[in-house]
Coordinates of C-alpha atoms in Angstrom, one line a residue:
Chain A
M1 CA -3.4 12.0 -7.3
P2 CA -1.8 8.5 -6.8
Y3 CA -4.9 6.6 -5.7
S4 CA -8.6 7.2 -6.4
V5 CA -10.8 5.7 -3.6
T6 CA -12.0 8.3 -1.2
D7 CA -13.2 8.2 2.4
V8 CA -16.8 8.9 1.1
D9 CA -16.6 5.8 -1.0
L10 CA -15.6 3.8 2.1
L11 CA -18.4 5.4 4.2
N12 CA -21.0 4.6 1.6
T13 CA -20.1 0.9 1.6
V14 CA -19.9 0.8 5.4
S15 CA -23.4 2.4 5.5
D16 CA -24.8 -0.1 3.1
R17 CA -23.5 -3.0 5.2
L18 CA -24.9 -1.7 8.4
L19 CA -28.3 -1.0 6.9
E20 CA -27.8 2.8 7.1
P21 CA -28.7 5.1 4.2
R22 CA -26.1 6.5 1.9
L23 CA -26.0 10.3 2.5
V24 CA -23.8 13.1 1.3
P25 CA -22.0 13.4 3.6
P26 CA -22.7 9.9 4.9
A27 CA -24.4 9.9 8.3
P28 CA -26.2 7.2 10.1
T29 CA -29.8 7.8 10.9
T30 CA -30.3 5.3 13.7
T31 CA -29.1 5.8 17.3
Q32 CA -26.6 2.9 17.0
W33 CA -23.8 5.0 15.6
T34 CA -22.9 8.6 15.1
T35 CA -21.2 10.2 12.1
S36 CA -18.0 10.5 14.0
D37 CA -18.2 6.8 14.8
F38 CA -18.1 6.1 11.1
T39 CA -15.4 8.5 10.2
N40 CA -13.2 7.5 13.2
A41 CA -13.6 3.8 12.3
I42 CA -12.4 4.2 8.7
D43 CA -9.6 6.4 9.8
Q44 CA -8.5 4.0 12.5
A45 CA -8.8 1.0 10.1
Q46 CA -6.5 2.7 7.6
K47 CA -3.9 3.6 10.2
D48 CA -4.0 0.1 11.6
F49 CA -3.6 -1.4 8.1
V50 CA -0.6 0.8 7.3
K51 CA 1.0 0.0 10.6
Q52 CA 0.6 -3.7 10.3
T53 CA 1.6 -4.1 6.7
G54 CA 4.2 -1.3 5.9
I55 CA 2.6 -1.4 2.5
V56 CA 3.3 2.3 1.9
V57 CA 6.7 3.7 3.0
T58 CA 8.0 7.3 3.3
Q59 CA 11.5 8.5 2.8
L60 CA 13.3 11.4 4.3
G61 CA 16.7 11.2 2.7
F62 CA 18.8 10.9 -0.4
T63 CA 17.1 9.7 -3.6
G64 CA 20.2 10.4 -5.7
D65 CA 18.9 13.6 -7.2
A66 CA 17.3 15.1 -4.1
N67 CA 18.1 15.2 -0.5
T68 CA 15.6 15.7 2.3
A69 CA 17.7 13.9 5.0
I70 CA 17.5 14.6 8.7
G71 CA 20.1 16.8 10.2
V72 CA 22.3 15.6 13.0
V73 CA 24.1 17.8 15.6
P74 CA 27.8 16.6 15.8
E75 CA 28.7 14.9 19.1
T76 CA 25.0 14.5 20.0
K77 CA 23.6 11.0 20.3
A78 CA 19.9 12.0 20.4
V79 CA 18.1 12.6 17.0
Q80 CA 14.4 13.5 16.7
M81 CA 12.4 11.5 14.2
P82 CA 9.5 13.1 12.2
Q83 CA 6.1 13.8 13.7
D84 CA 4.3 11.2 11.6
I85 CA 6.5 8.3 12.3
I86 CA 5.0 4.9 13.2
D87 CA 8.1 2.7 12.8
I88 CA 11.6 2.9 11.4
L89 CA 12.2 0.5 8.5
R90 CA 15.7 1.6 7.7
L91 CA 18.1 4.2 9.0
A92 CA 21.3 5.1 7.1
W93 CA 24.2 7.5 7.7
I94 CA 25.0 10.0 5.0
A95 CA 28.6 11.0 5.1
Y96 CA 30.0 14.1 3.4
D97 CA 33.5 14.7 2.0
T98 CA 35.8 17.6 2.9
T99 CA 35.4 19.6 -0.4
N100 CA 33.7 23.0 -0.5
P101 CA 30.7 22.7 -1.1
V102 CA 30.5 19.3 0.5
I103 CA 29.3 16.4 -1.5
I104 CA 28.0 13.0 -0.4
S105 CA 30.8 10.5 -0.1
D106 CA 29.0 7.5 1.3
I107 CA 25.7 6.2 2.7
E108 CA 25.7 3.2 5.0
E109 CA 22.8 1.5 6.8
L110 CA 22.9 1.7 10.6
P111 CA 21.9 -1.5 12.3
R112 CA 19.3 -1.4 15.0
E113 CA 20.8 -2.4 18.4
S114 CA 19.4 -3.1 21.8
A115 CA 20.5 -0.8 24.6
W116 CA 21.4 -3.8 26.7
S117 CA 23.8 -5.2 24.2
L118 CA 25.4 -1.7 23.7
D119 CA 25.8 -1.2 27.5
N120 CA 27.4 -4.6 27.9
G121 CA 29.3 -5.0 24.7
D122 CA 30.3 -1.4 23.9
S123 CA 30.1 0.5 27.1
D124 CA 31.4 3.8 25.7
W125 CA 28.9 3.9 22.9
E126 CA 27.3 7.1 24.1
Y127 CA 30.5 9.3 24.3
D128 CA 33.1 7.9 22.0
N129 CA 32.4 9.8 18.8
G130 CA 32.6 7.9 15.5
I131 CA 32.3 8.5 11.8
P132 CA 30.1 7.0 10.8
P133 CA 28.0 6.1 13.9
A134 CA 28.0 2.3 14.4
G135 CA 24.2 1.9 14.8
Y136 CA 21.2 3.2 16.6
T137 CA 18.8 2.2 19.4
E138 CA 15.3 3.1 20.4
D139 CA 15.1 1.0 23.5
E140 CA 15.6 3.8 26.0
S141 CA 15.1 6.9 24.0
P142 CA 12.1 9.1 24.4
V143 CA 9.2 8.7 22.0
Q144 CA 10.1 9.9 18.5
W145 CA 13.8 10.0 19.3
V146 CA 16.7 7.6 18.6
Y147 CA 20.1 7.4 20.1
L148 CA 23.1 7.0 17.8
E149 CA 25.8 4.5 18.8
H150 CA 29.0 6.4 18.8
P151 CA 27.6 9.9 17.9
P152 CA 29.1 11.5 14.9
G153 CA 32.1 13.7 15.4
D154 CA 31.5 15.6 12.2
I155 CA 28.8 16.7 9.8
G156 CA 26.4 14.1 8.4
K157 CA 22.8 13.4 8.0
L158 CA 20.4 10.5 8.4
D159 CA 18.5 8.8 5.6
L160 CA 15.2 7.5 7.0
I161 CA 12.7 5.1 5.4
Y162 CA 9.8 4.7 7.6
C163 CA 6.2 3.8 8.1
A164 CA 4.2 7.0 8.4
V165 CA 0.8 7.8 9.9
S166 CA -1.6 7.9 6.9
S167 CA -3.6 10.9 6.0
A168 CA -6.6 11.5 8.2
L169 CA -9.9 10.2 6.7
S170 CA -13.1 12.0 7.3
N171 CA -16.2 12.4 5.1
T172 CA -15.0 15.1 2.8
G173 CA -13.5 13.1 -0.1
V174 CA -10.0 12.6 1.1
V175 CA -8.2 10.0 -1.0
I176 CA -7.0 6.9 0.9
S177 CA -3.2 6.4 1.5
V178 CA -3.0 2.8 0.4
P179 CA -3.5 1.4 -3.1
D180 CA -7.2 1.2 -4.2
D181 CA -7.1 -2.6 -4.3
F182 CA -6.8 -2.7 -0.5
A183 CA -9.9 -0.5 0.1
P184 CA -12.1 -3.6 0.8
Y185 CA -10.0 -4.5 3.8
L186 CA -10.2 -1.0 5.2
I187 CA -14.0 -1.4 5.0
W188 CA -13.8 -4.7 6.9
G189 CA -11.5 -3.1 9.5
A190 CA -14.0 -0.2 10.0
L191 CA -16.9 -2.6 10.3
E192 CA -15.1 -4.6 13.0
I193 CA -14.6 -1.4 15.0
L194 CA -18.3 -0.3 14.6
L195 CA -19.7 -3.7 15.4
K196 CA -17.6 -3.9 18.6
K197 CA -19.2 -0.7 20.0
D198 CA -20.8 -1.2 23.4
G199 CA -24.6 -1.0 23.3
E200 CA -27.2 -1.9 20.8
A201 CA -24.8 -1.8 17.9
Q202 CA -22.6 -4.6 19.3
D203 CA -22.5 -7.7 17.2
L204 CA -19.4 -9.7 18.2
A205 CA -20.0 -12.6 15.9
R206 CA -19.9 -10.4 12.8
A207 CA -17.1 -8.3 14.3
G208 CA -15.1 -11.4 14.6
Y209 CA -15.7 -12.2 11.0
C210 CA -14.7 -8.7 10.0
H211 CA -11.5 -9.1 12.0
E212 CA -10.6 -12.2 10.1
R213 CA -11.2 -10.5 6.8
F214 CA -9.0 -7.5 7.9
L215 CA -6.2 -10.0 8.8
E216 CA -6.7 -11.6 5.4
G217 CA -5.9 -8.2 3.9
V218 CA -2.8 -7.9 6.0
I219 CA -1.6 -11.3 4.7
M220 CA -2.5 -10.3 1.2
A221 CA -0.3 -7.2 1.6
K222 CA 2.7 -9.1 3.0
A223 CA 2.4 -11.7 0.3
L224 CA 2.3 -9.0 -2.4
L225 CA 5.4 -7.3 -0.9
S226 CA 7.5 -10.4 -1.1
L227 CA 6.2 -11.4 -4.6
P228 CA 9.2 -10.2 -6.7
F229 CA 11.6 -12.2 -4.5
R230 CA 9.5 -15.3 -4.5
M231 CA 9.2 -15.2 -8.3
A232 CA 13.0 -14.8 -8.6
A233 CA 13.6 -17.6 -6.1
E234 CA 11.0 -20.1 -7.3
G235 CA 11.2 -19.3 -11.0
G236 CA 7.6 -18.1 -10.9
S237 CA 4.7 -17.7 -8.5
Chain B
M1 CA -7.6 -7.4 -27.0
A2 CA -9.4 -7.5 -23.6
Y3 CA -12.1 -10.0 -22.8
Q4 CA -15.6 -8.8 -23.8
N5 CA -17.9 -11.5 -22.5
L6 CA -20.0 -9.9 -19.8
T7 CA -20.9 -6.3 -19.0
R8 CA -21.5 -5.0 -15.5
A9 CA -25.2 -4.9 -16.2
Q10 CA -25.2 -8.5 -17.2
I11 CA -23.2 -9.6 -14.2
R12 CA -25.5 -7.6 -11.9
A13 CA -28.5 -9.4 -13.4
L14 CA -26.8 -12.7 -12.5
I15 CA -26.2 -11.4 -9.0
F16 CA -29.9 -10.5 -8.5
N17 CA -30.9 -13.9 -9.9
R18 CA -29.0 -15.5 -7.0
I19 CA -30.6 -13.5 -4.2
Q20 CA -34.3 -13.9 -3.6
N21 CA -35.3 -10.5 -2.2
S22 CA -33.5 -8.2 -4.6
N23 CA -35.3 -5.2 -3.2
F24 CA -33.2 -5.5 -0.1
W25 CA -30.1 -4.4 -2.0
S26 CA -29.6 -1.4 -4.3
T27 CA -27.8 -1.7 -7.6
A28 CA -25.0 0.4 -6.1
E29 CA -24.5 -2.2 -3.4
A30 CA -24.3 -5.0 -5.9
D31 CA -21.9 -3.0 -8.1
D32 CA -19.7 -2.2 -5.1
A33 CA -19.6 -5.8 -4.0
L34 CA -18.7 -6.9 -7.6
N35 CA -15.8 -4.4 -7.6
E36 CA -14.7 -5.6 -4.3
A37 CA -14.6 -9.2 -5.7
I38 CA -12.5 -7.9 -8.6
R39 CA -10.1 -6.2 -6.2
V40 CA -9.7 -9.1 -3.8
W41 CA -9.2 -11.4 -6.8
N42 CA -6.5 -9.2 -8.2
L43 CA -4.7 -9.0 -4.9
G44 CA -4.7 -12.7 -4.4
V45 CA -3.9 -13.7 -8.0
G46 CA -2.1 -10.7 -9.5
F47 CA -4.2 -11.2 -12.5
W48 CA -4.1 -7.9 -14.3
K49 CA -0.6 -6.8 -15.4
G50 CA 0.8 -4.2 -17.6
R51 CA 4.1 -2.8 -19.0
F52 CA 5.2 0.8 -18.4
V53 CA 8.2 2.6 -19.8
L54 CA 9.8 5.1 -17.5
T55 CA 12.6 7.5 -18.4
T56 CA 15.4 7.4 -15.8
T57 CA 16.3 10.6 -14.0
A58 CA 20.1 11.4 -13.8
K59 CA 21.6 10.1 -10.6
R60 CA 18.3 9.0 -9.1
C61 CA 18.4 5.7 -7.2
I62 CA 15.1 5.7 -5.4
Y63 CA 11.9 6.3 -7.4
D64 CA 8.5 7.1 -5.9
I65 CA 5.9 5.3 -7.9
P66 CA 2.8 7.4 -7.2
S67 CA 4.6 10.6 -8.3
L68 CA 5.6 9.2 -11.7
V69 CA 3.3 10.5 -14.4
Q70 CA 4.4 7.8 -16.8
L71 CA 2.9 5.2 -14.5
E72 CA -0.5 6.9 -14.4
S73 CA -3.6 6.7 -16.4
G74 CA -6.4 9.2 -15.8
G75 CA -4.4 10.8 -13.0
V76 CA -4.3 7.6 -11.0
T77 CA -1.3 5.4 -10.4
Q78 CA -1.7 2.1 -12.2
V79 CA 1.3 0.1 -10.8
L80 CA 0.3 -1.9 -7.8
M81 CA 3.6 -3.9 -7.5
P82 CA 6.5 -4.0 -9.9
L83 CA 7.5 -7.6 -10.9
R84 CA 10.2 -7.1 -13.4
V85 CA 12.3 -4.2 -14.4
A86 CA 14.6 -3.9 -17.4
Y87 CA 17.1 -1.1 -18.2
N88 CA 17.1 -0.4 -21.9
S89 CA 15.5 -3.8 -22.4
L90 CA 18.2 -5.6 -20.3
P91 CA 16.5 -7.4 -17.4
M92 CA 17.7 -6.4 -14.0
D93 CA 18.0 -8.7 -10.9
P94 CA 15.5 -8.2 -8.1
T95 CA 16.8 -7.9 -4.6
S96 CA 15.9 -6.3 -1.3
I97 CA 17.2 -3.1 0.2
F98 CA 18.4 -5.3 3.1
D99 CA 20.6 -7.4 0.8
M100 CA 21.9 -4.3 -0.9
D101 CA 22.9 -2.8 2.5
N102 CA 24.7 -5.9 3.5
G103 CA 26.1 -6.9 0.1
Y104 CA 27.0 -3.5 -1.4
P105 CA 27.5 -1.1 1.5
G106 CA 27.4 2.5 0.1
W107 CA 25.3 1.5 -2.9
Q108 CA 22.9 4.4 -2.4
A109 CA 25.6 7.0 -3.2
Q110 CA 26.9 5.1 -6.3
T111 CA 26.1 5.9 -9.9
T112 CA 27.2 4.3 -13.2
A113 CA 30.1 6.8 -13.2
S114 CA 31.4 5.5 -9.9
A115 CA 34.6 3.4 -9.8
G116 CA 34.2 -0.3 -9.3
V117 CA 30.5 -0.6 -10.1
P118 CA 28.7 -1.8 -13.2
S119 CA 28.5 0.7 -16.1
T120 CA 24.7 0.2 -16.4
P121 CA 22.0 -0.3 -13.7
N122 CA 21.6 -4.1 -13.2
T123 CA 19.7 -4.5 -9.9
W124 CA 16.4 -3.3 -8.7
G125 CA 14.2 -3.8 -5.7
P126 CA 10.8 -2.7 -4.3
I127 CA 10.5 -0.6 -1.1
G128 CA 7.0 -1.1 0.1
C129 CA 4.7 -1.0 -2.9
N130 CA 5.1 2.7 -3.5
K131 CA 8.9 3.0 -4.1
F132 CA 11.6 1.0 -5.9
F133 CA 15.4 1.5 -6.2
I134 CA 17.9 0.7 -8.9
W135 CA 21.6 0.2 -8.6
P136 CA 23.8 1.7 -9.6
A137 CA 21.9 4.9 -10.4
D138 CA 21.9 6.0 -14.0
N139 CA 24.5 8.9 -14.0
A140 CA 23.4 10.4 -17.3
G141 CA 19.7 9.7 -17.1
N142 CA 17.2 9.8 -20.0
N143 CA 17.4 6.0 -20.5
G144 CA 14.5 3.6 -20.5
L145 CA 13.2 1.5 -17.6
Q146 CA 10.6 -1.1 -18.6
I147 CA 8.5 -2.0 -15.7
D148 CA 6.2 -5.1 -15.8
A149 CA 3.9 -4.8 -12.9
I150 CA 0.7 -6.0 -11.3
I151 CA -1.7 -3.1 -12.0
R152 CA -4.7 -1.9 -10.0
A153 CA -7.8 -3.9 -10.6
P154 CA -10.0 -2.5 -13.4
V155 CA -13.2 -1.7 -11.6
L156 CA -16.4 -1.4 -13.5
V157 CA -17.8 2.1 -13.5
N158 CA -20.6 2.0 -16.1
D159 CA -23.2 -0.7 -16.9
A160 CA -21.6 -1.1 -20.4
D161 CA -18.1 -1.8 -19.0
Y162 CA -16.8 -5.3 -19.7
I163 CA -15.0 -7.3 -17.1
N164 CA -11.6 -8.2 -18.5
I165 CA -11.6 -11.8 -17.5
D166 CA -12.7 -15.1 -19.0
S167 CA -16.3 -16.1 -18.1
S168 CA -15.2 -19.3 -16.4
E169 CA -14.2 -17.2 -13.4
I170 CA -17.5 -15.4 -13.0
P171 CA -19.3 -18.1 -10.8
S172 CA -16.7 -17.7 -8.1
F173 CA -17.1 -13.9 -8.3
L174 CA -20.8 -14.3 -8.0
D175 CA -20.2 -16.5 -4.9
Y176 CA -18.2 -13.7 -3.3
V177 CA -20.7 -11.0 -4.1
N178 CA -23.6 -13.1 -2.8
H179 CA -21.6 -13.7 0.4
V180 CA -20.8 -10.0 0.9
L181 CA -24.3 -8.9 0.2
M182 CA -25.6 -11.3 2.9
F183 CA -23.5 -9.6 5.5
K184 CA -26.2 -7.0 5.8
R185 CA -28.7 -9.6 6.8
G186 CA -26.4 -11.2 9.3
G187 CA -27.4 -14.3 11.3
Q188 CA -28.1 -17.6 9.6
P189 CA -28.6 -16.2 6.1
F190 CA -25.1 -14.8 6.2
Q191 CA -23.6 -17.8 7.9
S192 CA -25.0 -20.0 5.2
T193 CA -23.0 -18.2 2.6
M194 CA -19.6 -19.0 4.2
P195 CA -19.1 -21.9 1.8
K196 CA -19.4 -19.4 -1.0
L197 CA -16.5 -17.3 0.4
A198 CA -14.6 -20.6 0.7
N199 CA -15.2 -21.3 -3.0
F200 CA -14.0 -17.8 -4.0
L201 CA -10.9 -18.0 -1.9
R202 CA -10.2 -21.6 -3.1
S203 CA -10.2 -20.2 -6.6
I204 CA -7.5 -17.7 -5.5
G205 CA -5.6 -20.4 -3.6
M206 CA -5.4 -22.5 -6.8
R207 CA -3.3 -19.8 -8.3
N208 CA -1.3 -18.7 -5.2
A209 CA 0.4 -21.4 -3.2
H210 CA 1.8 -18.7 -0.8
L211 CA -1.7 -17.6 0.3
R212 CA -2.9 -21.3 0.4
A213 CA -0.3 -21.9 3.1
A214 CA -1.6 -19.1 5.3
G215 CA -3.7 -20.3 8.2
I216 CA -6.4 -17.7 7.8
F217 CA -7.0 -18.6 4.2
R218 CA -7.1 -22.3 5.0
G219 CA -9.7 -21.6 7.6
H220 CA -11.9 -19.7 5.2
M221 CA -11.4 -22.3 2.5
G222 CA -12.8 -24.9 4.8
D223 CA -9.7 -26.9 5.8
D224 CA -10.2 -28.8 9.0
S225 CA -8.5 -27.6 12.2
S226 CA -6.1 -30.5 12.5
R227 CA -4.7 -29.8 9.1
R228 CA -4.5 -26.2 10.0
Q229 CA -2.0 -27.0 12.7
R230 CA 0.5 -28.5 10.3
P231 CA 2.6 -26.4 8.1
R232 CA 2.3 -26.7 4.4
R233 CA 4.9 -26.3 1.8
I234 CA 5.5 -22.7 2.6
P235 CA 5.9 -21.9 6.3
E236 CA 3.7 -19.1 7.4
F237 CA 6.5 -17.2 8.9
N238 CA 7.9 -16.6 5.4
L239 CA 4.8 -14.4 4.8
G240 CA 6.4 -11.8 7.1
R241 CA 9.3 -11.1 4.8
T242 CA 8.7 -7.7 3.3
T243 CA 10.5 -5.7 0.7
M244 CA 12.8 -4.4 3.4
G245 CA 14.2 -7.9 3.9
P246 CA 14.3 -9.6 7.3
R247 CA 14.2 -7.3 10.4

């Protein structure tokens, strides 16, 4: 179990801050919110946080001692991405040699291209096969699919590092998908959603405050992600 | 030896001394708010750090931090963000996966046995905060990777638990807890505690120039709006650089 804060922990704190009692499972007792309002809010806050920060990444590919890469059909430009994908962070081509059994001979990152630049600068990019592909584009592909620039003429796979949809939070003790230290910001994100609800629960002033606190967490996360480089560049933080 | 100045019970007593109607808040609420202060402080300052020793796996170039038992304590991953990695005590250079892709194409398939690459891993880089890579991969494995990292904040679970920090920082923690507890009351009582949030964030900003340059922090810290319009030493757009490098 990588992290320890659970959805119930979040719900208890959210309940406290909205003057609702802590229950097991947590459930509001006033008419302002329903239990599903609470669980949906923490779930949405976590998904939003992961999407905005990329703090936790997922890999389908080659780690050196294991290979879970995405298969590619030769001479086909369209490749389907996994069901839980939010955003591609890095896509790389895994090339194999001609031995039997095949072994990986090279892995090279594929640059993200715009479809317009491909059409105008490399007009046969859809048909002229290449090893490796020269890049990929998402501009005009269906949702969850990418098009490879110069589709591969031979076997190969794709190594994908991506931002994935986090595990669904409810009120059953599911562990959050981000490090525990970011739990306070999931709470602020959930409170923002709950305080923006139409009706007697609405409190836009406090919702605005919660929004700023959530953004504070996003900045904290991005600052943390760049910390090793800044320490190297500046000789310390 | 860790600091042993104040226990959770002692800090909670200080918290309730600060708020007049203590019956309005439960002890659990105060404890949660205190642990939130500790977590936010750690994120902003990177205060708590630790060293872990990991054994390399043969040919592995990308390591998944939450799945590494050697980085756990009590079944929970302790590493929040690696800061420094050494291979058999030799420090490695940090870089981004973007720089590796552009500077060393094909790096992911290379090991220390490959031709034309260093004979020991000498480069590492984080990928998000839950993975890191080394280059070249250790072909034989079973060597040592020393990881110095920011660790997860040590939350206080029991009343007798000590907070591992010098007591001079406690007042700013109390400010934050007071502010967070007042959220439940809303309105003017909550609004009146905004300077306390500013105090707490200022104490973080004193140790983190990068956050101090971010507009949202400057607003919370009480900077006036005209100063907020001018960039400080670190432009805000640099905050967007992640472990993946520029996109």
